[in-house]
mmCIF file of N, CA and C in Angstrom:
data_model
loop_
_atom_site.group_PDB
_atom_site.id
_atom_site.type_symbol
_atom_site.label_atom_id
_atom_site.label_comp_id
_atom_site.label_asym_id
_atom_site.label_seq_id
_atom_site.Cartn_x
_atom_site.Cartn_y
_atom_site.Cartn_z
ATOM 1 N N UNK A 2 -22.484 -12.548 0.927
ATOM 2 C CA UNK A 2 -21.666 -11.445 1.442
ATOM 3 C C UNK A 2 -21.734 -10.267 0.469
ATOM 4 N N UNK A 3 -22.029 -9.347 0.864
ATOM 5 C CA UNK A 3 -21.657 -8.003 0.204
ATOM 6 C C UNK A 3 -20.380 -7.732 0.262
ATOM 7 N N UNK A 4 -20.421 -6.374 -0.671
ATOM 8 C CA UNK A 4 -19.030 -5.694 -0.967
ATOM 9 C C UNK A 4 -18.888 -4.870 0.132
ATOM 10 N N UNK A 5 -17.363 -5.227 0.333
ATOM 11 C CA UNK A 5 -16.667 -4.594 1.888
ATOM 12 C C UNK A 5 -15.334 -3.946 1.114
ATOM 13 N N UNK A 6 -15.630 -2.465 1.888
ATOM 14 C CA UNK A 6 -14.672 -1.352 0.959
ATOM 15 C C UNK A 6 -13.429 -1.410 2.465
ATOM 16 N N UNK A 7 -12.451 -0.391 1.738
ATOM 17 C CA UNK A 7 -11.053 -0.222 3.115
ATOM 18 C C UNK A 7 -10.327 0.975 2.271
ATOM 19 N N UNK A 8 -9.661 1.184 2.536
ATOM 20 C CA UNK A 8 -8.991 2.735 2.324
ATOM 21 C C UNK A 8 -7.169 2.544 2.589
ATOM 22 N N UNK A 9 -6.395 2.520 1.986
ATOM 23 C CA UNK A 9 -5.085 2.315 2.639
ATOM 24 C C UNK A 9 -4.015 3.683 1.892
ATOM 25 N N UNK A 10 -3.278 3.693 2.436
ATOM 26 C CA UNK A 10 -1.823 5.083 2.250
ATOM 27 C C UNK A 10 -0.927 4.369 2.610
ATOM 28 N N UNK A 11 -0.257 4.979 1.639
ATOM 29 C CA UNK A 11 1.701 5.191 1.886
ATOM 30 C C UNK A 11 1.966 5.992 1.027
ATOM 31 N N UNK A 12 2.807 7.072 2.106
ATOM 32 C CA UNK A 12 3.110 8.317 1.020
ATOM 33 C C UNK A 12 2.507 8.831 0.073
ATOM 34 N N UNK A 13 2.624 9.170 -1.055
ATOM 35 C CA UNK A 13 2.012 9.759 -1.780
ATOM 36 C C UNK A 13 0.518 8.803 -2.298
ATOM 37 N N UNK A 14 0.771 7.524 -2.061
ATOM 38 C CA UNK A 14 -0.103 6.685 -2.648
ATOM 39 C C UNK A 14 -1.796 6.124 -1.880
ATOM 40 N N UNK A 15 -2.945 6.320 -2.364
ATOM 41 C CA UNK A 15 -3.740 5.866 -2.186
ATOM 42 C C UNK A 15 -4.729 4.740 -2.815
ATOM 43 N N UNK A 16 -5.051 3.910 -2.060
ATOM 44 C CA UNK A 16 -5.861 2.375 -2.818
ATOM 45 C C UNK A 16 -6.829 2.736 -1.585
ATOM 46 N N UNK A 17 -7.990 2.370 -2.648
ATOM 47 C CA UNK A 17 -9.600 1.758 -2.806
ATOM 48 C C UNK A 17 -9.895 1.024 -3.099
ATOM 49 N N UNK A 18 -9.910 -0.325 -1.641
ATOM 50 C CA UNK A 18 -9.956 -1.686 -2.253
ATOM 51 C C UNK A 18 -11.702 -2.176 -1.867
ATOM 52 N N UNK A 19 -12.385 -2.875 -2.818
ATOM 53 C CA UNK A 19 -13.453 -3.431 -2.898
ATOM 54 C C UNK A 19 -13.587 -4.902 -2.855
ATOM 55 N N UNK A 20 -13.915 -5.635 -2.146
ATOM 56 C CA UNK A 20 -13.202 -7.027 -1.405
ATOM 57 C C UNK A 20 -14.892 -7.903 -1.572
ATOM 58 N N UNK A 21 -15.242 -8.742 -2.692
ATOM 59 C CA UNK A 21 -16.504 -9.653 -2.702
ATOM 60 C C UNK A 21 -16.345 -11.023 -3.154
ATOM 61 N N UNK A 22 -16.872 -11.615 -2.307
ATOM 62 C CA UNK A 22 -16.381 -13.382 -2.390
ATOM 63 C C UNK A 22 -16.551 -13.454 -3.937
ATOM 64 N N UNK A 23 -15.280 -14.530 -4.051
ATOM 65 C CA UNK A 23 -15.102 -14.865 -5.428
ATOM 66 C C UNK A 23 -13.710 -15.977 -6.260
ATOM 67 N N UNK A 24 -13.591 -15.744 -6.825
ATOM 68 C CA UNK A 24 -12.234 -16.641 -7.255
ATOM 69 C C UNK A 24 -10.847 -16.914 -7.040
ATOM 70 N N UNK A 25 -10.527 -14.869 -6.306
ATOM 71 C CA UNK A 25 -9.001 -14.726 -6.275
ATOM 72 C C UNK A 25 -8.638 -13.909 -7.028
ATOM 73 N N UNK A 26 -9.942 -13.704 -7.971
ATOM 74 C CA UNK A 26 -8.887 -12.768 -8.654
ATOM 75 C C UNK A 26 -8.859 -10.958 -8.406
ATOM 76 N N UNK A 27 -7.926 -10.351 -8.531
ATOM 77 C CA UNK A 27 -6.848 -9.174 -8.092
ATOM 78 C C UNK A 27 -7.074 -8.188 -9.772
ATOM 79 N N UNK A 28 -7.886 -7.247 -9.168
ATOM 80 C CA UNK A 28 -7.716 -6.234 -10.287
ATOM 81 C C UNK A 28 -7.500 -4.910 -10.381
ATOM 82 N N UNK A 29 -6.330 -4.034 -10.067
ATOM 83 C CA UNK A 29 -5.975 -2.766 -10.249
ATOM 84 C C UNK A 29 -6.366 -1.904 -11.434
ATOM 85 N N UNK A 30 -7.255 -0.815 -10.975
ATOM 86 C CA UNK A 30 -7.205 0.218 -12.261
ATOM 87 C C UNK A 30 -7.995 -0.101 -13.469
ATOM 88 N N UNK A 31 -8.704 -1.201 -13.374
ATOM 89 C CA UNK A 31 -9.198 -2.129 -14.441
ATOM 90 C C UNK A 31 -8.296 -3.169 -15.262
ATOM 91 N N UNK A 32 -7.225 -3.410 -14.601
ATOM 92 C CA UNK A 32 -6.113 -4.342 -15.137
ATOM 93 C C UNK A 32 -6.141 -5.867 -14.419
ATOM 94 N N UNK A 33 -5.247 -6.195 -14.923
ATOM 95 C CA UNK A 33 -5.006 -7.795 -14.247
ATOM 96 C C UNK A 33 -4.081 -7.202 -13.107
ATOM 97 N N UNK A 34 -3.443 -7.939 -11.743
ATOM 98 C CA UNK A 34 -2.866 -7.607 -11.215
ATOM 99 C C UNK A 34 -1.448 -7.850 -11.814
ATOM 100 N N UNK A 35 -0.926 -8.759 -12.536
ATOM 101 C CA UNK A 35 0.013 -9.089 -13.457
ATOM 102 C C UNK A 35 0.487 -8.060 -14.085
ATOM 103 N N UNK A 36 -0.182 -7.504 -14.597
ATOM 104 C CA UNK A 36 -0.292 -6.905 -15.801
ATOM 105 C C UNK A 36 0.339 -5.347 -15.486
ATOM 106 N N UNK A 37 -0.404 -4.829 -13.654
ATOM 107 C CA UNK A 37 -0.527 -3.519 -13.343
ATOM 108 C C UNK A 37 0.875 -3.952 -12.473
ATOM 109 N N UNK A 38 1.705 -4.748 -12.214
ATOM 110 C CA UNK A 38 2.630 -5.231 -11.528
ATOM 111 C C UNK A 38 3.639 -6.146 -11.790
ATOM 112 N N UNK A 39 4.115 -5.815 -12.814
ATOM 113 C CA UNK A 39 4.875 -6.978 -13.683
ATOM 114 C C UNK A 39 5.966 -7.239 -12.690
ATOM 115 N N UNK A 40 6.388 -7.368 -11.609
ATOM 116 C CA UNK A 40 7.517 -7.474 -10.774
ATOM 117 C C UNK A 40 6.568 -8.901 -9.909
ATOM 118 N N UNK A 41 7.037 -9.591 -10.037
ATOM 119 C CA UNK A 41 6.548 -10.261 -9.071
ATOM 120 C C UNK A 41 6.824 -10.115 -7.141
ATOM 121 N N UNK A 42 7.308 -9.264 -7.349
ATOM 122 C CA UNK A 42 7.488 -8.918 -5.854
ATOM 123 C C UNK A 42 6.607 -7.920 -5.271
ATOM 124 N N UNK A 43 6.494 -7.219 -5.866
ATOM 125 C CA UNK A 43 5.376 -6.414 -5.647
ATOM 126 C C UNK A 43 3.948 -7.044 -5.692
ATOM 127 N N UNK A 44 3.899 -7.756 -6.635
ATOM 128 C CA UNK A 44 2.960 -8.885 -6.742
ATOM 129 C C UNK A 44 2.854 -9.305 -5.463
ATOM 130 N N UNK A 45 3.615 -10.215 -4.746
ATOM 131 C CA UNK A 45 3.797 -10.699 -3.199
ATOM 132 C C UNK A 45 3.037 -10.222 -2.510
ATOM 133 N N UNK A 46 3.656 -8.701 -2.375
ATOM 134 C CA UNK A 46 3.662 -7.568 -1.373
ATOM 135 C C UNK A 46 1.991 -6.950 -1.420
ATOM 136 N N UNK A 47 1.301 -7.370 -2.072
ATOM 137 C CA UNK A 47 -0.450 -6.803 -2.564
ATOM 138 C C UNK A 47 -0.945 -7.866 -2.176
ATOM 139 N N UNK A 48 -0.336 -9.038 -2.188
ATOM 140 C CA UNK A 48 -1.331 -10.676 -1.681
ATOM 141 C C UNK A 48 -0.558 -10.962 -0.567
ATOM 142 N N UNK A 49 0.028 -10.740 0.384
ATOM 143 C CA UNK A 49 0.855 -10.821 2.009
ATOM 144 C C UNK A 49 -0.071 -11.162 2.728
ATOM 145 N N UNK A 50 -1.411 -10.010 2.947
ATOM 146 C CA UNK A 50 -2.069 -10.581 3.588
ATOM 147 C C UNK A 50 -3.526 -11.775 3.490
ATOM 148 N N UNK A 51 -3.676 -12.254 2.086
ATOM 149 C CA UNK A 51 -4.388 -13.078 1.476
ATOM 150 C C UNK A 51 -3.314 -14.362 2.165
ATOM 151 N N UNK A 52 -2.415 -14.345 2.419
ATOM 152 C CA UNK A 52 -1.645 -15.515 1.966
ATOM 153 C C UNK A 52 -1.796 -15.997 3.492
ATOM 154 N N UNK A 53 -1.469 -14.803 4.137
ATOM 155 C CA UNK A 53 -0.999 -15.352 5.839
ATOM 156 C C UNK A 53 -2.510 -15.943 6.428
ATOM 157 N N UNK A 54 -3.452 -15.747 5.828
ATOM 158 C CA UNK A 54 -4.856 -15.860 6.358
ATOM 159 C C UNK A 54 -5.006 -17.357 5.194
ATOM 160 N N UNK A 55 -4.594 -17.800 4.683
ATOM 161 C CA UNK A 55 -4.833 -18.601 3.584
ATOM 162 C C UNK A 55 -6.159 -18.525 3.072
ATOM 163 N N UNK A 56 -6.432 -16.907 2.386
ATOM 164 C CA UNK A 56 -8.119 -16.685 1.393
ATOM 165 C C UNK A 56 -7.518 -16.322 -0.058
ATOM 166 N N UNK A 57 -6.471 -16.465 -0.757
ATOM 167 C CA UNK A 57 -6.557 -16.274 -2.098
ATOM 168 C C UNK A 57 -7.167 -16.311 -2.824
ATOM 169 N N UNK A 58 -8.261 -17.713 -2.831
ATOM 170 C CA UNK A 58 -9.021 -18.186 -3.660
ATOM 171 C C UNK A 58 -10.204 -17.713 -2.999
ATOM 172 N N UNK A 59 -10.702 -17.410 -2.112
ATOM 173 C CA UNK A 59 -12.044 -16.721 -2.039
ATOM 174 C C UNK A 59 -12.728 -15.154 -2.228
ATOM 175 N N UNK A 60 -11.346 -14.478 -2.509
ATOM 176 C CA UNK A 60 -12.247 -13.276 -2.924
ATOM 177 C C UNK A 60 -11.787 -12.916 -3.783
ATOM 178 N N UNK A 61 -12.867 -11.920 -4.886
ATOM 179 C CA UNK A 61 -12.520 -11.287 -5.378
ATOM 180 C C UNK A 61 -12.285 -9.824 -4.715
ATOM 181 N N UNK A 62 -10.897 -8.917 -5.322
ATOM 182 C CA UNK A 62 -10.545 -8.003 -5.130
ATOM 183 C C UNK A 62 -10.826 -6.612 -6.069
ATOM 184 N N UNK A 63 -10.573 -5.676 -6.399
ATOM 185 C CA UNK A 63 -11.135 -4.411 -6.798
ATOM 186 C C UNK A 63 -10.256 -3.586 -6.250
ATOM 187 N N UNK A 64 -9.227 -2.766 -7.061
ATOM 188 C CA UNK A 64 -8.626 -1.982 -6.559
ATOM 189 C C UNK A 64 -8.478 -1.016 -7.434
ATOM 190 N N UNK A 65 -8.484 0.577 -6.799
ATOM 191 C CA UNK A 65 -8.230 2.070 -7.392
ATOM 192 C C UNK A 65 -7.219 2.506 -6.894
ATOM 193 N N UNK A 66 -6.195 2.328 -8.049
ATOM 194 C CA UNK A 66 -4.889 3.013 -7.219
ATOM 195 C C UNK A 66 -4.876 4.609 -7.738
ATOM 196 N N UNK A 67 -4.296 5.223 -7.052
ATOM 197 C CA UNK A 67 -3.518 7.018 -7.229
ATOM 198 C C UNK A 67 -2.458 7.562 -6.374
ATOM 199 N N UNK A 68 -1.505 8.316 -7.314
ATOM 200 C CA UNK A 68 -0.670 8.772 -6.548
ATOM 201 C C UNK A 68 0.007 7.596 -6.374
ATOM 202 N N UNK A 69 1.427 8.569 -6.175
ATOM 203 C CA UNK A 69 2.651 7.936 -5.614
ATOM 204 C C UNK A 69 3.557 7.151 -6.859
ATOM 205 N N UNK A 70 4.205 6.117 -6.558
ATOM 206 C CA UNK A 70 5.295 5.807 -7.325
ATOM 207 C C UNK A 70 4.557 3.785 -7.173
ATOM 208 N N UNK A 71 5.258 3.101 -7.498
ATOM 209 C CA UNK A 71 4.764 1.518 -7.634
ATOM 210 C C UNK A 71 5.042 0.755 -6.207
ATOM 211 N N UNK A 72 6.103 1.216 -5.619
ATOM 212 C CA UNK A 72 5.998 0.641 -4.124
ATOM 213 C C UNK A 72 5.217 1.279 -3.197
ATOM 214 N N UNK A 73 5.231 2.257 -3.296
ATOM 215 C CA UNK A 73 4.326 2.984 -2.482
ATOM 216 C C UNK A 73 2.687 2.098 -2.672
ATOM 217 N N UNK A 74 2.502 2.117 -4.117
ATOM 218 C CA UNK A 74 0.627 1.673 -4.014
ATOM 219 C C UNK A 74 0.428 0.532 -4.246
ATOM 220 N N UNK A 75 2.009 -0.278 -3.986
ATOM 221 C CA UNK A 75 1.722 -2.147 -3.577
ATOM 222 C C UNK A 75 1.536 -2.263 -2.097
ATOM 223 N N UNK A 76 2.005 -0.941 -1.639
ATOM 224 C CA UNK A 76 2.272 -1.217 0.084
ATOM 225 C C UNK A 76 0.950 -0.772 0.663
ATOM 226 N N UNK A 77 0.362 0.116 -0.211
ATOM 227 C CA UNK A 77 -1.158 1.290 0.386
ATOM 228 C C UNK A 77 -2.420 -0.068 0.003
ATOM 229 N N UNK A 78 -2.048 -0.594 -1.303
ATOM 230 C CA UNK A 78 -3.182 -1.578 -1.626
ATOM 231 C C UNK A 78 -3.048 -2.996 -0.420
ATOM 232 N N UNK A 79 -1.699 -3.178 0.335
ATOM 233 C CA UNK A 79 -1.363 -4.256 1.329
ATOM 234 C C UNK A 79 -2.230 -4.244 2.660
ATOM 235 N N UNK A 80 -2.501 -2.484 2.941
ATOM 236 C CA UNK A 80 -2.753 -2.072 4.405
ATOM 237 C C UNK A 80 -4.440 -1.823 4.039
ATOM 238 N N UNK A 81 -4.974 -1.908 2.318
ATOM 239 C CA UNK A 81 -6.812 -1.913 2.678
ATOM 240 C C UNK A 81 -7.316 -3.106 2.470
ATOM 241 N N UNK A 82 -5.949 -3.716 2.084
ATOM 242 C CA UNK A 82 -6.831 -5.491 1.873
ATOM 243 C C UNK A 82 -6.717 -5.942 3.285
ATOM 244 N N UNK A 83 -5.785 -5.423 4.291
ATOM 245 C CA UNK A 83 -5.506 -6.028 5.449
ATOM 246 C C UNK A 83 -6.701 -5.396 6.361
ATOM 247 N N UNK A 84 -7.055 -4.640 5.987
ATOM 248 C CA UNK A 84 -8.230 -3.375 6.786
ATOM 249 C C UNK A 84 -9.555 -3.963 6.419
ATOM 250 N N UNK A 85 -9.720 -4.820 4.790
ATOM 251 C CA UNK A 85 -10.742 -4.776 4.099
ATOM 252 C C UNK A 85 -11.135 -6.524 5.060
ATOM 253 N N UNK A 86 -10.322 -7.169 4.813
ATOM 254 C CA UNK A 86 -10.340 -8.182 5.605
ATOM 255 C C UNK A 86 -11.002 -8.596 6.990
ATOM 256 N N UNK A 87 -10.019 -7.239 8.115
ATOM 257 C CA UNK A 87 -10.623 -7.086 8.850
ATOM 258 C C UNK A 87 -12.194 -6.900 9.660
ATOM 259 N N UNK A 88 -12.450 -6.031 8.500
ATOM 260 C CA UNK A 88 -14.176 -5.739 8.502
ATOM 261 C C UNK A 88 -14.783 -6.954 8.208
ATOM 262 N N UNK A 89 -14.309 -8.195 7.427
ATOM 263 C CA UNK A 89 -15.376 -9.452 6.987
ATOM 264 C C UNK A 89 -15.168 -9.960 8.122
ATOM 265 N N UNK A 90 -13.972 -10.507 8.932
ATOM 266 C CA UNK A 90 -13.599 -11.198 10.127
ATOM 267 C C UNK A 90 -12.457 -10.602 11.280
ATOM 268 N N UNK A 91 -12.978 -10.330 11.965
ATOM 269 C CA UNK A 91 -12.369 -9.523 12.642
ATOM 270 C C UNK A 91 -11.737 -9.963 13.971
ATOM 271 N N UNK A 92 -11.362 -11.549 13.955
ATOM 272 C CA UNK A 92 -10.747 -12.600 14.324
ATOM 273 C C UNK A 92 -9.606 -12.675 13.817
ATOM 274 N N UNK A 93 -9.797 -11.802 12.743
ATOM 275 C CA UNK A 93 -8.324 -12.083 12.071
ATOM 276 C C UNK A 93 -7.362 -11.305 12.316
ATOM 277 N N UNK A 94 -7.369 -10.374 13.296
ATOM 278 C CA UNK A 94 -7.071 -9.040 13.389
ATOM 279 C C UNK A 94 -5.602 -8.920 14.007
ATOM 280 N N UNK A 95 -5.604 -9.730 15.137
ATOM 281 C CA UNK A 95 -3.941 -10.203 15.763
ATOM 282 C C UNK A 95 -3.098 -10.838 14.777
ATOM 283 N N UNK A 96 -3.659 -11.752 13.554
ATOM 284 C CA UNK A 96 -2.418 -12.633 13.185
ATOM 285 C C UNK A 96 -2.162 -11.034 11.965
ATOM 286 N N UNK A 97 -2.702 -10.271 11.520
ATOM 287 C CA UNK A 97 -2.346 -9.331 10.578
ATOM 288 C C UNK A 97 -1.438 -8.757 11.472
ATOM 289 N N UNK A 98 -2.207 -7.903 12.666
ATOM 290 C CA UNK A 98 -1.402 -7.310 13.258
ATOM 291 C C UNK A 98 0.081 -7.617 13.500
ATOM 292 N N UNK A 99 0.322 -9.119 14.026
ATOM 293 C CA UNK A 99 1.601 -9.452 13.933
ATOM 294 C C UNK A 99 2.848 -9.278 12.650
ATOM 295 N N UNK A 100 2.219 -9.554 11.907
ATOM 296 C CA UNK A 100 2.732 -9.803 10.452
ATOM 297 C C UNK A 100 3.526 -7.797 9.957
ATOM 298 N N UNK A 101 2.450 -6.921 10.923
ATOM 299 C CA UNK A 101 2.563 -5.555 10.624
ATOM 300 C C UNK A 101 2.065 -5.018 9.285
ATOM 301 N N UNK A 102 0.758 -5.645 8.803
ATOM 302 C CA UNK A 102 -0.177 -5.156 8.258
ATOM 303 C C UNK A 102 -1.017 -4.163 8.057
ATOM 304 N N UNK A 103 -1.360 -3.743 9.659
ATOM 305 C CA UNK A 103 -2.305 -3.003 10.035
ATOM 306 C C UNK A 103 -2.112 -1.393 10.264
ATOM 307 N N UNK A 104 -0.669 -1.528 10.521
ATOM 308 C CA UNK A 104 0.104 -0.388 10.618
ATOM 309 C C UNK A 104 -0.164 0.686 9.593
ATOM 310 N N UNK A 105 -0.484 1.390 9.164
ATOM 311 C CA UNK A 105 0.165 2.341 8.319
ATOM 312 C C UNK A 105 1.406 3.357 8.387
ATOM 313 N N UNK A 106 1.775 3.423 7.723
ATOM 314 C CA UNK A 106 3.241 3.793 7.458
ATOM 315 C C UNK A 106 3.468 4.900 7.781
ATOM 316 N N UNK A 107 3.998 5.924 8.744
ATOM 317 C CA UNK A 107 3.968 7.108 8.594
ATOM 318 C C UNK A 107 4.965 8.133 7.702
ATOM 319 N N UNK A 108 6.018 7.240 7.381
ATOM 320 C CA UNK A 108 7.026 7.866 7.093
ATOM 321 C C UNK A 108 6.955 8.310 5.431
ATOM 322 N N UNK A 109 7.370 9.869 4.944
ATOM 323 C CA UNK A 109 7.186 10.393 3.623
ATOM 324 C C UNK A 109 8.002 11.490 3.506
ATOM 325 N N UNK A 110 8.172 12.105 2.805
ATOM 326 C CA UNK A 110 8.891 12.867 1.918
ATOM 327 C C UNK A 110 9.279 14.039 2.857
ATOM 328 N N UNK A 111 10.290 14.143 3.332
ATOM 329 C CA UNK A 111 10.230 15.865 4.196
ATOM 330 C C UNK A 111 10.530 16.948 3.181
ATOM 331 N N UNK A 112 9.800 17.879 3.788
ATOM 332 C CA UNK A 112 9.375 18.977 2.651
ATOM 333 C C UNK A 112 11.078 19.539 2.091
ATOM 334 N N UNK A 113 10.602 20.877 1.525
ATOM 335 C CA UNK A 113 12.020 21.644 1.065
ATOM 336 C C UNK A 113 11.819 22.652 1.537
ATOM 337 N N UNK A 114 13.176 22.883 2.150
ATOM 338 C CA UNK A 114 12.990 24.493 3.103
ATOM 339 C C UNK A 114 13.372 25.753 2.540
ATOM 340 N N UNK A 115 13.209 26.607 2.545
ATOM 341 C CA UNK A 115 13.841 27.691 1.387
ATOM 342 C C UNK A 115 14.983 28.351 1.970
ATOM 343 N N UNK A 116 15.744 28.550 0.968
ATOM 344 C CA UNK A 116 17.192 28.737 1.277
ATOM 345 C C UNK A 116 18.113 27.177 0.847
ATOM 346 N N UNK A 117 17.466 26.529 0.864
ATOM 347 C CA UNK A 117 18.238 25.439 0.533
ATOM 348 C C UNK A 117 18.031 23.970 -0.666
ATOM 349 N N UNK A 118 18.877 23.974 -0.899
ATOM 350 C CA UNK A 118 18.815 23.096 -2.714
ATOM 351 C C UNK A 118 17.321 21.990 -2.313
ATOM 352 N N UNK A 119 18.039 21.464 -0.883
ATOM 353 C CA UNK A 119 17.194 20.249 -1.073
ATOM 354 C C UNK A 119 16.068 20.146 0.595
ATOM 355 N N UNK A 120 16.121 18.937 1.114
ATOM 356 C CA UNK A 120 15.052 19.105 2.749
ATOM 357 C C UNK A 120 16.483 19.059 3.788
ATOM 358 N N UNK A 121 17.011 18.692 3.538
ATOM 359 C CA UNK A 121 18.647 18.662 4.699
ATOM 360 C C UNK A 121 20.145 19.369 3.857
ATOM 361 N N UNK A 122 19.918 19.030 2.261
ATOM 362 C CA UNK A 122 20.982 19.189 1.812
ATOM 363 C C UNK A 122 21.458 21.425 2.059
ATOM 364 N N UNK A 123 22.399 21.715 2.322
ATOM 365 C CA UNK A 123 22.796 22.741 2.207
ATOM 366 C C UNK A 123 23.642 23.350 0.997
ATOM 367 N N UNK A 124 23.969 24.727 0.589
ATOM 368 C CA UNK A 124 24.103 25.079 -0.477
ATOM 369 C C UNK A 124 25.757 25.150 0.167
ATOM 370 N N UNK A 125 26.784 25.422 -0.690
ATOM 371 C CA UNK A 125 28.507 25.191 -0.485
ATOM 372 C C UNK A 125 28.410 26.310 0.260
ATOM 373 N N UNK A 126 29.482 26.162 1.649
ATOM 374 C CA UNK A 126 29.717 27.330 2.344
ATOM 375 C C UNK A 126 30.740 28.294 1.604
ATOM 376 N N UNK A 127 31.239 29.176 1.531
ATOM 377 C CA UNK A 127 32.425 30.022 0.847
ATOM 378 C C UNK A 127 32.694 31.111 1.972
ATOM 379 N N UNK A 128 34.177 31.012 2.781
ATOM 380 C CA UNK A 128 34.558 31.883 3.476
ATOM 381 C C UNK A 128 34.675 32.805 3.406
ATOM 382 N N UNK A 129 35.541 33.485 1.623
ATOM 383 C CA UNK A 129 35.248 34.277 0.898
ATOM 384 C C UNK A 129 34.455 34.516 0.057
#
């Protein structure tokens, strides 16, 4: 098998995941995934869809994260391993889908409008 690339977002965050049979092991940025994710929940949330497919142990992973904040590019690296996946077997595609893998997220930051402190917040009214 060759290397099978995927592309994933959330909000500010983008992952470039590189997906080639192998051990399992998970490497962000040139890090351990441990290491780039000391929360184990987030940890979880990057192997969700390794787990529901039961392939942990067969691939190796490759990931370029940018942008955004740490949930954001556990959730963007969730939706190219689920994408990256897809492209090797594409049988697999309903049980991700179910799980809501496949989705990408639309929801992000609403801008700031001028005239006002914040994107909804308003400045104090004064009668006088």
């Amino acid at each position: 098998m060759e290397v099978v690339n995927a592309i994933g977002r959330r909000k500010a965050a983008v992952a470039r995941v590189f997906v080639s049979e192998g051990a399992g092991k998970i490497t962000i940025n040139k890090r351990d995934l441990a290491n780039y994710f000391p929360s184990t929940i987030l940890q979880f949330i990057v192997k969700q869809p390794l787990a529901k497919l039961g392939v942990e142990e067969q691939y190796d992973i490759k990931i370029n994260l940018d942008g955004g904040g740490f949930k954001g590019q556990s959730e963007a690296a969730r939706l190219a391993i689920a994408r990256a996946l897809i492209k090797i077997n594409a049988e697999d595609k309903p049980a991700l889908r179910a799980e809501g893998f496949v989705t990408r997220d639309p929801r992000a930051v609403e801008r700031k409008k001028p005239g006002q402190p914040k994107a909804r917040k308003r400045f104090q009214f004064s009668k006088r």
